[in-house]
C-alpha cells in the first residue's frame, strides 16, 4: 500500500481537477437525476433549486477530498438544505430525495475515479486512492443524507400542519354561512366543488384498537368510493382519532343504488360505522350532503345496537333525525303515544315492528304479512296485542303512533322505557 501522504496528494489532485469542469458536472448530474427520478419536480423553480443542491454537494465533496475539511467538519450545504425543504413543501416523497443522493454519489465517484486515472498510472497508488475516495465519499453521503432527511421531515411536518390548519379553515367556511372564493377553496382543499357530492361520516367505537382506527376508516372510504363509482379521489377530513368526514365525487347522471353499500360494507369488522348523506351538486350540495350525513350519524349514534350503515335517504331516517334533536321530547312522545308498547324488550319490539309495517301498508293485514313473511292471522293477532298495550285501537292517533314507532326503531333504548 502506498504511503498515506502520496495517497492523499493524488486524491487531492484528482478532486482539484473536478473544479474547472464543475459547471458541466452539475448540469449532467441534474439531468441524470431528473431523467431517472420522475418524482422530482421538473418546473423551472425546482430545477434551479436542484441544480443549486447538486453544485453545493459537489463543491463540498471536492473540498473534502482535497483535505481542506475533515468528515467531522462536514455540515449540510445551504443549497442541499433548501432543496430538501422545497421538496417537502411540494409533497415529493423522501424516497425520491434519498435516491437522488445515491445516483449523485455514483456519478461523483465515477468522475473522480476517471480523474484519478489521469493523475497516476501506478496501480497500487490508484487502488489506495480509490479506497480513500470511497471511504470519504460514503462517510460524506452518510452524514449529509441523514441531515437532509431530518430537514425534509421537519419541514414536511411544519408544512402539513400549516396545510391542515389552512385546509380546516377553508372547510369550516365552506360548511358555514360564509363561503370562500371557490377557486381558492378548491386549490386549498385539493378537491373540485362544482360537481356532485356524496357526504359521509365514518367512525369507530372503543372496541377498535386506536393504532389501527385511521387506516380502517380510510379503507372504508376507499371501499365506498369504489362502490359509488367515484369519478375522482375522495376528500377526507380527519376530525379526531376515531371519526372522519368525507366527500365522494359521484357521477351526475347516475342514480346511486344505496343497497350496494350494505353489501360493500358487509365484511367490515365490528365497531366501524358509516352514515351517508343524500347526493347533491355544487358548493351548496357539498354542504347539504355533509349535513345530511351528520344528521344520519346522530341517529345512528343514539340508539343501541348501533347500525353498521345508516343513510339519510332511507325511509324514516330524516324524521328520526328531527326527533333525535330533542330526545326528551321524543321520549315523551313515545311513552305517551305507545303506552306499554314502549317497553324495551324483544317480544314488544316484534309487536312494534309489525304495527309499523301495518301502517306503512295502509292498514292491510295481507300486505303486512307478505312483507313480514308470516301468516295474515299472525299479523292480526300482533296488531290486536299492540293495541291492547297501547290502550287504544291501532287507527287512533295514527300519525303520532307512526312518529313514535320511527323513534323507537332508530333511537331504540334512548326513547324506550
Steps between C-alpha positions, in 0.01 A plus 500: 500500500637844408582742779211708630644836391533385142149356501353819636699711258384315189137501623523872569635555151214299347246698702664824388459386140122495554485868589543640150231285334261531796239685295481214251491240779215685672296520179554132415424383854184713515381357169575145618299544819201648317507224238535215749266626775159610359383597851738797503311817393602621157380861502758776453507609863558149634755414232698810598479394864615147412792643301600711800485193725713295259758781471527543877541125554757459223696801629496373861592151381804628311636710788461195726710292257757778475543487876381856562245364752459172684191279528438636849476850353240413237165677533205501263562756222249784472389396151434144616305624801279728291427231243396253771266762644357578156435130431320468832280796415418354159404165652767303313589176674806470722583188296562721196736714706706207631517341154631828359791483743580140403499580128696820551753313712556244227564768237733693732706188576519407131624848404755503781635154405538624142693800634717272716591292197630817336712584806693173535568177317639322806250221581566487874467875537184507288345218704584665831368837383177334379452335840549837671259665254229245578562524875473880501211520256288239678571675828388829343181356353418324826525827695330720240215265408409462865501879538290567191244239608475673838453835322241348265299338780505810720389720211240249389343495846496880514353519152238234563400664824463830318308336218272316743425823681442688176293215356290469815431875496378483138284194569345669802409796281364275224275327752397826664313805386794691347636302207850595378603567141443172315827493305700570815301241697550231237874568484531483878301182562608327178145413400262634233178642643308556179372143464281246679597388850405224742584599855575238762604464862699196612600417854623219721401413853726407788518134402744588221872538575590869495815435296300352211194727498616751240612232255169316545296814439700594191447147366125545553503823299693331219247214493204738488665712229543190287140390565365845408711508179667819621645701212800629697678461833280560807557796729571376853506713815613324815306648789662307785666164560174310442290716264537631149286697258527430129353601167480268199486665156226294335370499141232761436301282260477183709252397767686364799379159613537539874434131552841425349668674793358239740665225296827693471522549875386150595857388566580791731622414845266565789522847646523695172202714401409711198232765443419624148344822384291554187698578181485868402682729258721806520633684806154500657468127436842446658365661817151346490611142440745532788231636732276208403778257587558668837129476581497133398805442721319661794214255451736203473696604808191540718347156497628157600620291336663747262450406135794447268351723227241777523392701197310826522317383187352201684131520590454645846857621558421863420209493748713318758765772466242765590388294798860441611556874521283504817522160668298603806207605286538191281490280810184677621338441160589130506379434854181704474405357160606137530437436870615150592599443137804715587648233729857414398491122453521265197137382505362853504746600227341240270157655562635851429661385175180333388291808577745721309481278190121487533489882490740512204273259311197723561336267749515190279552182704573304183767740369660522844508121524672476161770747608555329833486148353235387749135390478231767478346378823835549676495864394141537625595351835802728539303813408235410756765441765676827412171688534445348845845615615442845356165524670325613180408359157772490235337770287469754783769770505656328204739784402638532852535123518693489173737770625547317828572175318760671284662630818507154659636339185793736454564639847433181691566492873557877506122549473361171633422418861 
